[in-house]
Amino acid sequence: MPFVSQIKRQTDYNLYSSTTPIVIDNGASNFRIGWAGENDPRVIFRNIVQRPRHKTTGETVSIVGDHDTTLLKYFDCSRSGPRSAFDSNVVYQFEIMEYILDFGFDRLGANGSEIDHPVLITECILNPVQSRSKMAELLFETYGVPSVAFGVDAAFSYKYNQQNGICDKDGLAICPGFTTTHVIPFIDGEPVYKGCSRTNIGGYHVTDYLKQLLSLKYPHHMARFTWEKVEDLKMEHCYIATDYASEARLFQKGTKEAEEKTRCWQLPWVPPPVEEPPSEEEIARKAAIKERQGQRLREMAEAKRSTRINELENQLRGLEFLLQQLEQVEESEIPYFLKDTGYVSRQEIETALAKATQSLRKVKGEPKGEQAEVEEKTDEKYPLVNIPDNMLTQDQLREKRRQMFLKTTSDGRQRAKQKRVEEDLERERKNQLDEQKRLENPELYLGEMRTKYKELCEKVEQRKRLKTNGNHSNGNGMSGGVGRGERLNAAQRERMRLLTTAAFDRGKGEDNFGAKDEDWQLYKLMSKDNDDDDEGPDEDETELARVSSRLQEIDPTFVPKPEPGPSQSAADMPRSRPLTKEDFQILLGVERFRCPEILFHPNLVGIDQAGLDEMAGVSMRRLSSKDQVLEERLTNSILMTGGSCLYPGLSERLEAGIRMIRPCGSPINVVRALDPVLDAWRGASLYAAAVQFPQQTFSRMDYFEKGEDWLRGYQFQYTL
């Protein structure tokens, strides 16, 4: 299967003899492979595998390690995420491990599937025999490796730093790794396995914790917090606090020192374009274009108006001519005469003539008094209203009832219009009075308006609650959920009675409701004292709107209460403020030391285990020898190695924690490895280059002859 990678393939594989060992540092985070005796590994990549499908061909490819984002857009990664061969720090997915080894040997320059070089591969402390045997089976049977040796990465790093004079032969190796943290005591240069301790906390948990905190703090930028980016932020900005509680209080108070320790990550942001004011030439050009467009629209409107006037004048002449002919026709022959004209009676023609005359006057823009308009509507639009019923036919009676209904509706609209005009005048009068009061004493006036606004708000809210919950309480002094009948007040119950009576009285015979003027008095009775009518705002709401508008005019700091819609709460209202540069800034404050603090207090992320300083005490207590001198030698040479010991302040914090559990005056010396990340591979490389290295390996013949059970007694000696 093809591989997708950015790592360059080595070309000098055939230049090394078959006796030169291959050194592999198989870490849970990174895979490192190279030749024994060299100072640096040849190939380093992330120890993960992803197998997506190509979007066009459907071919499955293997993406090992760091992938190229420009190539990944051609693949469907939705069904195949990154997978690791490790469970905690133990290899258990050997199908994925085979992809890793295939890729590692291929990048090293191997041409075929056979590897004719001895292999030294690292493993975790006290690795289960099942995992070691599966790894030996994979190397011997799949790759044909002649011999294999297994060693602990932390032990190789300790021996490498011991040779460089960083630590002594007796000491402690504290290795905070990617998924676990180990503490290994060394006596005479050899690890003491019964004194080892481990916790399931490491750099992976620190990164995951930082990712969670940033996602909760900035939910709108969650897509930015990829694993790789959060890993970079962790390694660049996180540190270990000497005193976690005091450091947290420092940020809680928001002191200047806390601001200096806060780091800012600026996300990509493009400022909105600034519109420059148009030049005079541009303004003149736009004005000329607008004038031409307006002239063209005026010409079109004038042409349309002339056409409409001609049509109405022709219609008027036709109707007048038709009325003149009707005067010469006998009454009995009128229906036959109007059969082809589309009209039924003389009244209909007169109504059409009145409408056409009114439309013509409107088009021509002729002024017309309000009283004349009302009289014309009464006389011409409703000609049958004032005619007695005994002088009308059945068709005319039905037409009269229809005209009475229309006339009543029209009169109601006129009254409503007049009422609105009066309300506007009253509002203007109140505004003038308010302005006079404000000019006399502005502060007193502002206080009175604010008090009035508050009272009206409470009154309107109480009214709305009563509409929703009813006018009765549920026995506890609170408005409770009651039935519809219990929520009706006296006015509403009277309305229901009137409706029921009208339905009972009018339910028999012909429905002629509205034929008499007294029938319409029923609506007035039903509308009387209608305080709970849902249609239209009441007086309190109108006054509240006026006071709110007035406060917005005279008080710049006044903010009216939001009025969310039925399906949108006030918290969900859209933001009207434009986005700025500060909205795309990620501030790292307390997260800088809160996340790596889980190395000392794993309970912050729900892991009930010991921290680094406590693990050192546990490891020394597990030793069978209770020699005080030996314990002092161990604490006098404490080596920190592993990728998660790169945080600033870790050695000081660890020294302070161990001093708390040791007797007063005990020598404590905490040092960091020369290179906590690569020292394990470099120590293994020096070890594999030694002449005595073949004595520590077991061959493929031994594996086939003795079986995997022989690996149970396999013991690696680090001192040659």
XYZ file of C-alpha atoms in Angstrom:
720
model
C 0.000 0.000 0.000
C 1.340 3.473 -0.785
C 2.529 5.754 1.990
C 1.953 9.491 2.245
C 4.721 11.320 4.084
C 7.054 14.291 4.027
C 10.039 12.386 5.499
C 12.926 11.932 3.105
C 14.065 8.360 2.456
C 17.655 7.502 3.376
C 19.968 6.300 0.595
C 22.965 4.799 2.470
C 21.307 1.666 3.844
C 23.516 -0.692 1.824
C 26.711 0.982 3.068
C 26.289 -0.518 6.566
C 27.385 -4.071 7.268
C 24.930 -6.658 8.502
C 26.511 -6.565 11.965
C 25.590 -2.905 12.525
C 22.541 -2.813 14.804
C 19.445 -0.738 14.150
C 18.321 1.272 17.192
C 14.588 1.977 17.637
C 13.121 4.194 20.336
C 9.481 3.111 20.203
C 7.784 5.845 22.224
C 4.060 6.401 22.593
C 4.454 9.883 21.114
C 7.278 9.597 18.559
C 9.041 6.790 16.723
C 12.815 7.194 16.296
C 15.031 4.897 14.245
C 18.696 5.093 13.279
C 22.047 3.331 13.251
C 24.068 2.303 16.326
C 27.026 4.542 17.093
C 25.489 7.696 15.617
C 24.561 10.736 17.699
C 21.098 11.391 16.267
C 18.382 9.173 14.810
C 17.887 9.200 11.059
C 14.073 9.201 11.010
C 11.632 10.701 13.547
C 7.848 10.773 13.115
C 4.684 10.617 15.222
C 3.718 7.127 16.270
C 0.240 7.184 14.686
C -1.404 5.677 11.595
C -4.354 6.913 9.566
C -5.889 4.992 6.654
C -8.324 7.160 4.640
C -9.750 6.550 1.174
C -8.991 8.615 -1.889
C -12.019 10.693 -2.846
C -11.690 9.937 -6.576
C -10.242 6.437 -6.931
C -11.461 4.978 -3.628
C -8.019 3.530 -2.920
C -7.062 3.106 0.740
C -3.715 4.631 1.661
C -1.663 4.528 4.844
C -0.694 7.870 6.347
C 1.974 7.272 8.979
C 3.233 9.999 11.230
C 2.929 13.671 10.363
C 0.700 14.135 7.327
C 0.839 16.766 4.636
C -2.230 18.979 4.962
C -2.063 19.958 1.279
C -2.336 16.297 0.235
C -4.914 15.344 2.855
C -7.635 17.370 1.122
C -7.807 14.678 -1.571
C -8.735 11.965 0.971
C -11.860 11.187 2.984
C -10.713 11.131 6.629
C -14.190 11.144 8.187
C -14.223 7.357 8.725
C -10.592 6.859 9.694
C -9.048 8.910 12.460
C -5.479 8.734 13.788
C -4.817 5.452 15.590
C -1.992 4.462 17.907
C -0.553 1.036 18.624
C -0.286 1.842 22.342
C -2.681 1.340 25.217
C -1.215 3.665 27.812
C 2.508 2.879 27.255
C 2.149 -0.786 26.236
C 1.987 -1.910 22.605
C -1.152 -3.945 22.014
C -2.246 -3.149 18.423
C 0.416 -5.026 16.454
C -1.393 -4.564 13.144
C -0.809 -0.831 13.520
C 2.701 -1.509 14.842
C 3.456 -3.361 11.604
C 2.518 -0.243 9.599
C 4.831 1.811 11.825
C 7.753 -0.576 11.395
C 7.163 -0.876 7.637
C 7.317 2.853 7.292
C 10.336 3.199 9.614
C 12.419 0.578 7.797
C 11.357 2.000 4.423
C 12.410 5.555 5.391
C 15.702 4.158 6.736
C 16.419 2.841 3.244
C 15.580 -0.874 3.414
C 14.740 -2.235 -0.027
C 12.980 -5.481 0.804
C 10.943 -6.960 3.616
C 13.990 -8.769 5.089
C 16.011 -6.849 7.688
C 19.440 -8.452 8.129
C 20.586 -6.222 10.994
C 20.315 -6.777 14.765
C 17.644 -4.596 16.371
C 17.667 -2.864 19.744
C 14.165 -1.621 20.547
C 12.996 0.195 23.663
C 9.970 -0.683 25.783
C 8.342 0.537 28.971
C 9.471 -0.535 32.415
C 8.105 -3.966 33.418
C 6.589 -4.521 29.992
C 4.086 -7.432 29.998
C 5.490 -10.663 28.580
C 2.591 -10.929 26.095
C 3.493 -7.584 24.517
C 7.210 -8.432 24.393
C 6.557 -11.847 22.850
C 4.252 -10.367 20.182
C 6.910 -7.786 19.313
C 9.555 -10.532 19.063
C 7.220 -12.585 16.849
C 6.643 -9.578 14.578
C 10.373 -8.839 14.221
C 11.504 -12.435 13.753
C 8.752 -13.844 11.541
C 7.754 -10.786 9.498
C 11.093 -9.039 9.006
C 13.545 -11.897 9.539
C 15.663 -9.975 12.064
C 18.732 -12.063 13.104
C 18.691 -10.945 16.774
C 16.711 -8.635 19.052
C 17.339 -6.870 22.367
C 14.771 -5.085 24.556
C 15.679 -2.221 26.885
C 13.918 0.456 28.944
C 14.084 3.948 27.429
C 14.413 5.715 30.805
C 17.319 3.442 31.751
C 19.176 4.239 28.530
C 18.669 7.965 29.174
C 19.961 7.622 32.757
C 23.054 5.693 31.653
C 23.760 8.229 28.899
C 23.612 11.151 31.358
C 25.673 9.165 33.875
C 28.434 8.794 31.312
C 28.307 12.565 30.752
C 28.585 13.301 34.491
C 25.061 14.637 34.949
C 23.994 12.016 37.511
C 25.586 9.345 39.696
C 25.329 5.578 39.521
C 22.921 5.677 42.493
C 19.877 7.837 41.943
C 16.283 8.215 40.816
C 15.077 8.557 37.232
C 11.784 10.447 36.999
C 10.351 10.077 33.530
C 7.078 11.958 32.784
C 6.247 10.594 29.344
C 3.412 10.933 26.869
C 0.772 8.788 28.573
C 2.449 7.608 31.814
C 5.012 8.747 34.365
C 7.635 6.410 35.865
C 10.018 6.686 38.793
C 12.897 4.175 38.629
C 15.542 3.837 41.366
C 19.092 2.981 40.198
C 21.652 1.256 42.409
C 25.151 0.677 41.048
C 23.976 1.755 37.605
C 21.225 -0.895 37.337
C 17.482 -0.267 37.677
C 15.735 -1.812 40.665
C 12.431 -3.017 39.228
C 10.723 -3.761 42.539
C 11.132 -0.130 43.546
C 9.535 1.308 40.403
C 6.255 3.210 40.456
C 3.944 4.448 37.725
C 0.972 6.784 37.321
C -1.301 7.066 34.291
C -0.676 10.738 33.719
C 1.545 12.373 31.117
C 1.885 14.914 28.356
C -1.181 13.610 26.531
C -3.397 14.479 29.501
C -1.846 17.940 29.828
C -2.563 18.676 26.159
C -6.093 17.292 26.395
C -6.797 19.341 29.532
C -5.521 22.526 27.865
C -7.663 21.789 24.806
C -10.760 21.386 26.988
C -10.138 24.619 28.906
C -9.597 26.651 25.734
C -12.684 25.146 24.094
C -14.811 26.091 27.109
C -13.306 29.558 27.271
C -13.591 30.297 23.541
C -16.412 28.123 22.144
C -16.581 30.176 18.923
C -12.976 29.205 18.026
C -13.115 25.476 18.764
C -12.107 24.606 15.197
C -8.814 26.450 15.762
C -7.821 24.252 18.695
C -6.409 21.296 16.796
C -4.297 18.770 18.651
C -1.091 19.885 16.950
C -1.707 23.569 17.682
C -2.596 22.967 21.342
C 0.548 20.833 21.668
C 2.625 23.740 20.372
C 0.913 26.167 22.764
C 1.603 23.820 25.657
C 5.309 23.469 24.919
C 5.729 27.185 24.262
C 3.744 28.815 27.080
C 3.033 26.358 29.942
C 5.119 26.332 33.117
C 5.098 24.784 36.583
C 4.100 27.121 39.417
C 6.299 27.021 42.499
C 3.210 27.498 44.683
C 0.006 26.667 42.834
C -2.386 28.256 45.354
C -0.568 31.595 45.528
C -0.199 31.692 41.753
C -3.931 31.085 41.316
C -4.761 33.879 43.801
C -2.471 36.167 41.841
C -4.556 35.684 38.708
C -7.796 35.821 40.673
C -6.970 39.303 41.945
C -5.961 40.438 38.451
C -2.726 42.119 39.483
C -0.225 43.671 37.119
C 2.079 40.695 37.550
C -0.708 38.402 36.366
C -1.192 40.567 33.281
C 2.527 40.322 32.534
C 2.351 36.529 32.753
C -0.642 36.347 30.412
C 0.179 35.385 26.838
C -1.876 36.312 23.781
C -2.335 34.204 20.644
C -3.658 36.318 17.799
C -5.833 34.374 15.362
C -5.919 35.403 11.695
C -8.144 38.429 11.371
C -8.742 40.736 8.450
C -10.053 44.166 9.441
C -13.150 45.304 7.565
C -12.400 47.653 4.693
C -12.628 51.314 5.586
C -14.861 53.189 3.209
C -13.222 56.378 2.072
C -15.467 59.397 1.569
C -16.278 59.901 -2.103
C -14.645 62.773 -3.963
C -16.535 65.785 -5.252
C -16.380 64.437 -8.803
C -17.880 61.128 -7.635
C -20.642 62.931 -5.737
C -21.438 65.075 -8.774
C -21.463 62.040 -11.057
C -23.825 60.110 -8.766
C -26.087 63.160 -8.424
C -26.274 63.498 -12.217
C -27.127 59.800 -12.580
C -29.771 60.104 -9.860
C -31.257 63.175 -11.564
C -31.463 61.394 -14.930
C -33.097 58.373 -13.309
C -35.574 60.623 -11.494
C -36.416 62.463 -14.707
C -37.002 59.196 -16.488
C -39.242 57.953 -13.679
C -41.209 61.214 -13.695
C -41.714 60.939 -17.457
C -42.904 57.362 -17.093
C -45.288 58.346 -14.273
C -46.653 61.245 -16.310
C -47.221 59.017 -19.323
C -48.970 56.453 -17.147
C -51.104 59.204 -15.571
C -52.142 60.544 -18.981
C -53.088 57.070 -20.129
C -55.128 56.529 -16.990
C -56.938 59.886 -17.403
C -57.851 59.007 -21.000
C -59.181 55.618 -19.933
C -61.302 57.125 -17.141
C -62.651 59.908 -19.386
C -63.632 57.341 -22.030
C -65.281 55.255 -19.309
C -67.206 58.307 -18.027
C -68.405 59.231 -21.514
C -69.548 55.667 -22.072
C -71.441 55.517 -18.772
C -73.097 58.903 -19.367
C -74.123 57.826 -22.852
C -75.528 54.600 -21.393
C -77.569 56.523 -18.833
C -78.933 58.826 -21.571
C -80.094 55.806 -23.545
C -81.691 54.280 -20.445
C -83.917 57.348 -20.129
C -85.462 56.505 -23.509
C -86.030 52.832 -22.598
C -89.125 51.660 -20.804
C -88.789 50.158 -17.296
C -89.788 46.685 -18.398
C -87.238 46.578 -21.201
C -84.254 47.693 -19.076
C -83.034 44.129 -18.217
C -83.029 43.171 -21.922
C -81.259 46.417 -22.828
C -78.527 45.896 -20.175
C -78.061 42.224 -20.970
C -74.979 42.765 -23.182
C -73.492 45.697 -21.231
C -72.461 43.743 -18.085
C -74.651 45.847 -15.763
C -77.820 44.735 -14.005
C -79.563 47.935 -12.935
C -79.470 51.701 -13.233
C -78.138 51.941 -9.654
C -75.123 49.820 -10.547
C -74.353 52.101 -13.506
C -74.679 55.166 -11.307
C -72.363 53.590 -8.710
C -69.790 52.812 -11.419
C -70.123 56.389 -12.711
C -69.503 57.777 -9.203
C -66.449 55.557 -8.734
C -65.007 56.554 -12.109
C -65.601 60.259 -11.333
C -63.875 59.898 -7.963
C -60.937 58.046 -9.525
C -60.579 60.713 -12.203
C -60.507 63.475 -9.614
C -57.908 61.552 -7.641
C -55.709 61.038 -10.681
C -55.956 64.689 -11.665
C -55.179 65.734 -8.074
C -58.236 67.942 -7.632
C -58.791 69.027 -3.972
C -61.886 67.789 -2.201
C -63.185 68.646 1.271
C -63.516 65.985 3.931
C -67.216 66.666 4.532
C -67.947 66.557 0.815
C -66.072 63.283 0.620
C -68.103 61.774 3.439
C -71.371 63.001 1.931
C -70.400 61.704 -1.473
C -69.554 58.322 -0.015
C -72.857 58.292 1.819
C -75.004 59.405 -1.137
C -73.254 57.786 -4.063
C -71.500 54.735 -2.638
C -74.391 53.654 -0.400
C -77.546 54.898 -2.235
C -79.894 52.289 -0.716
C -79.172 52.988 2.963
C -81.726 55.812 3.386
C -84.475 54.197 1.238
C -87.297 52.487 3.201
C -87.525 48.674 2.945
C -91.104 48.701 1.548
C -89.870 50.536 -1.548
C -87.183 47.954 -2.395
C -87.241 44.565 -4.036
C -85.725 41.417 -2.541
C -82.469 41.897 -4.447
C -82.308 45.511 -3.388
C -82.918 44.535 0.254
C -79.945 42.183 0.159
C -77.874 44.919 -1.470
C -79.044 47.352 1.221
C -77.868 45.025 4.012
C -74.489 44.704 2.337
C -74.210 48.482 1.962
C -75.174 48.986 5.604
C -72.400 46.617 6.663
C -69.857 48.378 4.456
C -71.022 51.798 5.646
C -70.675 50.781 9.305
C -67.167 49.457 8.666
C -66.193 52.630 6.843
C -67.546 54.803 9.640
C -65.548 52.762 12.164
C -62.386 53.337 10.173
C -63.043 57.048 10.066
C -63.565 57.137 13.831
C -60.355 55.158 14.379
C -58.463 57.555 12.143
C -59.844 60.538 14.009
C -58.906 58.870 17.305
C -55.337 58.342 16.141
C -55.069 62.001 15.184
C -56.347 63.017 18.609
C -53.865 60.644 20.296
C -50.993 62.149 18.310
C -52.047 65.628 19.361
C -52.315 64.530 22.997
C -48.870 62.908 22.826
C -47.401 66.075 21.358
C -48.989 68.115 24.123
C -47.525 65.818 26.781
C -44.085 66.037 25.180
C -44.276 69.820 25.256
C -45.218 69.780 28.938
C -42.395 67.326 29.668
C -39.930 69.549 27.835
C -40.991 72.530 29.946
C -40.502 70.517 33.142
C -37.105 69.316 31.955
C -35.897 72.830 31.237
C -36.996 73.994 34.706
C -35.149 71.226 36.621
C -33.331 68.622 34.451
C -32.108 66.364 37.312
C -35.483 66.190 39.030
C -37.211 65.569 35.712
C -34.804 62.739 34.822
C -35.343 61.066 38.189
C -39.124 61.285 37.852
C -38.997 59.800 34.355
C -36.818 56.902 35.507
C -39.167 56.205 38.428
C -42.171 56.331 36.118
C -40.469 53.997 33.644
C -39.750 51.489 36.408
C -43.334 51.588 37.695
C -44.770 51.145 34.212
C -42.437 48.215 33.511
C -43.538 46.443 36.662
C -47.179 47.136 35.885
C -46.934 45.800 32.324
C -45.015 42.694 33.459
C -47.600 42.026 36.158
C -50.338 42.360 33.557
C -48.618 39.862 31.271
C -48.182 37.405 34.140
C -51.875 37.683 34.956
C -52.741 36.984 31.334
C -50.589 33.869 31.387
C -51.304 32.464 34.864
C -54.705 33.947 35.654
C -56.077 36.400 38.228
C -56.308 33.814 41.019
C -53.631 32.386 43.240
C -53.003 28.725 43.915
C -53.203 28.986 47.672
C -49.560 29.851 48.272
C -49.811 33.505 47.309
C -48.406 32.749 43.874
C -50.098 32.797 40.522
C -50.760 29.205 39.650
C -51.905 27.197 36.718
C -55.692 27.320 36.655
C -58.332 26.424 34.128
C -59.516 28.672 31.330
C -62.822 29.354 33.064
C -61.085 30.414 36.283
C -58.875 32.888 34.391
C -61.906 34.855 33.070
C -62.691 38.051 34.916
C -66.121 39.684 35.238
C -65.941 41.567 31.929
C -64.928 38.449 30.025
C -67.663 36.364 31.639
C -70.246 39.030 30.598
C -68.962 38.811 27.038
C -69.361 35.036 27.062
C -72.935 35.425 28.367
C -73.843 37.894 25.621
C -72.382 35.656 22.925
C -74.265 32.642 24.265
C -77.542 34.595 24.393
C -77.089 35.932 20.875
C -76.329 32.462 19.548
C -79.440 31.058 21.289
C -81.738 33.852 20.100
C -80.396 33.849 16.545
C -80.011 30.129 16.188
C -83.502 29.567 14.747
C -84.842 30.696 11.437
C -83.068 32.986 9.006
C -79.835 34.553 10.143
C -80.549 38.281 9.789
C -78.156 39.546 12.459
C -77.017 43.089 11.613
C -80.160 44.119 9.774
C -81.145 46.426 12.621
C -79.048 49.076 14.256
C -79.675 47.735 17.746
C -78.012 44.462 16.766
C -74.674 46.252 16.568
C -74.988 47.425 20.145
C -74.017 43.881 21.130
C -70.429 44.486 20.012
C -70.265 47.647 22.113
C -71.400 45.706 25.164
C -68.866 42.943 24.534
C -66.056 45.491 24.107
C -66.964 47.387 27.286
C -64.386 47.124 30.125
C -62.258 44.826 27.985
C -59.095 45.173 30.023
C -57.650 41.832 28.964
C -58.049 42.222 25.236
C -54.975 40.854 23.497
C -55.321 42.992 20.389
C -53.335 46.210 20.450
C -51.387 47.793 23.303
C -53.222 49.235 26.298
C -52.697 52.646 27.849
C -49.866 51.470 30.107
C -47.925 49.965 27.233
C -48.434 53.100 25.137
C -47.270 55.319 27.969
C -44.300 52.991 28.592
C -43.249 53.300 24.955
C -43.513 57.092 25.155
C -41.486 57.304 28.375
C -38.848 54.949 26.993
C -38.538 57.006 23.828
C -38.290 60.176 25.880
C -35.554 58.732 28.116
C -33.550 57.667 25.076
C -33.655 61.253 23.842
C -32.549 62.989 27.049
C -30.335 60.312 28.708
C -27.511 58.772 26.607
C -26.837 56.132 29.301
C -30.392 54.805 29.308
C -30.789 51.247 27.995
C -34.380 50.012 27.615
C -35.299 46.539 28.733
C -35.151 43.999 25.885
C -38.397 42.573 24.616
C -37.574 39.130 23.192
C -39.900 37.462 20.760
C -41.843 34.306 21.517
C -39.195 32.016 20.007
C -36.109 34.019 20.902
C -34.866 34.793 24.379
C -32.903 37.874 25.327
C -29.702 35.823 25.613
C -30.099 34.628 22.015
C -30.470 38.060 20.496
C -27.982 38.568 17.665
C -24.930 40.653 18.315
C -24.970 44.043 16.721
C -21.407 44.951 17.671
C -18.956 44.444 14.810
C -16.130 41.969 15.373
C -12.777 43.477 16.268
C -9.200 42.296 16.585
C -9.728 41.497 20.283
C -12.465 38.992 19.399
C -9.828 36.881 17.625
C -7.326 36.836 20.490
C -6.769 33.746 22.652
C -5.494 34.725 26.096
C -3.503 32.140 28.056
C -3.494 33.123 31.701
C -4.234 30.671 34.478
C -4.202 27.843 31.910
C -0.425 28.184 31.591
C 0.242 26.591 34.995
C -3.118 24.944 35.681
C -2.704 22.311 32.966
C 0.800 20.978 33.861
C -0.224 21.045 37.529
C -1.910 17.685 36.936
C 1.570 16.102 37.008
C 1.602 16.849 40.758
C -2.166 16.648 41.362
C -3.764 14.154 38.921
C -7.068 14.504 40.781
C -7.630 17.767 38.873
C -8.608 15.639 35.868
C -10.284 12.858 37.835
C -7.296 10.490 38.210
C -6.940 9.383 41.826
C -3.202 8.685 41.809
C -0.008 10.142 43.238
C 1.967 13.069 41.865
C 5.637 13.238 40.901
C 6.981 14.186 44.336
C 4.880 11.589 46.117
C 5.955 8.891 43.641
C 9.609 9.464 44.541
C 8.829 8.752 48.199
C 6.812 5.651 47.245
C 9.693 4.255 45.174
C 12.212 4.669 48.006
C 9.848 3.030 50.503
C 9.494 0.004 48.207
C 13.184 -0.761 48.410
C 13.957 -3.640 50.762
C 16.993 -1.869 52.212
C 16.143 0.844 54.746
C 19.623 2.316 54.619
C 19.488 6.048 55.328
C 22.766 6.589 53.493
C 21.393 4.846 50.376
C 18.270 7.018 50.405
C 20.424 10.127 50.666
C 22.474 8.959 47.670
C 19.280 8.393 45.715
C 17.851 11.840 46.473
C 21.218 13.443 45.768
C 21.004 12.333 42.120
C 17.466 12.754 40.740
C 17.371 12.857 36.947
C 14.359 14.153 35.026
C 13.972 12.794 31.513
C 11.140 12.514 29.023
C 9.284 15.036 26.891
C 7.043 16.289 29.717
C 9.934 17.491 31.919
C 10.660 20.475 29.661
C 8.306 22.806 31.565
C 10.071 25.728 33.263
C 10.020 25.466 37.035
C 9.603 21.688 37.164
C 12.948 20.965 38.869
C 12.371 23.624 41.573
C 8.837 22.399 42.253
C 9.956 18.765 42.374
C 12.816 19.564 44.724
C 10.472 21.457 47.049
C 7.963 18.584 47.021
C 10.569 15.910 47.790
C 12.059 18.060 50.558
C 8.649 18.035 52.266
C 8.701 14.220 52.580
C 12.400 13.826 53.480
C 14.045 14.470 56.851
C 15.416 17.921 57.476
C 18.903 18.389 56.076
C 18.695 15.540 53.525
C 20.695 16.288 50.353
C 18.364 16.745 47.373
C 19.637 17.466 43.890
C 17.255 17.499 40.914
C 18.770 17.831 37.440
C 17.365 17.697 33.936
C 18.809 15.435 31.247
C 20.972 16.932 28.532
C 18.227 16.303 25.991
C 15.152 14.773 27.660
C 13.658 13.818 24.289
C 16.619 12.204 22.472
C 18.813 10.969 25.332
C 17.000 7.614 25.425
C 17.842 6.922 21.761
C 21.404 8.221 22.159
C 22.009 6.001 25.175
C 20.651 2.999 23.281
C 22.851 3.907 20.292
C 26.010 3.946 22.426
C 24.985 0.706 24.082
C 24.340 -1.045 20.757
C 27.713 0.124 19.410
C 29.594 -1.568 22.262
C 31.428 -4.796 21.650
C 29.521 -6.630 24.423
C 26.115 -5.830 22.892
C 25.660 -9.209 21.087
C 25.807 -10.921 24.490
C 22.592 -9.117 25.531
C 20.571 -10.175 22.483
C 18.735 -13.389 21.714
C 18.769 -14.738 18.190
C 16.040 -15.969 15.914
C 17.276 -19.565 16.398
C 16.864 -19.208 20.166
C 13.339 -17.879 19.631
C 12.291 -20.803 17.421
C 14.014 -23.338 19.719
C 12.981 -22.061 23.163
C 9.736 -20.308 22.319
C 8.253 -17.121 23.694
C 8.200 -18.457 27.270
C 11.964 -17.976 27.340
C 11.313 -14.225 27.255
C 9.896 -14.373 30.782
C 13.399 -14.794 32.204
C 15.036 -12.331 29.825
C 17.020 -9.742 31.846
C 18.834 -6.883 30.159
C 22.125 -5.702 31.747
C 22.795 -1.986 31.312
C 26.315 -2.043 32.753
C 28.751 -3.651 30.336
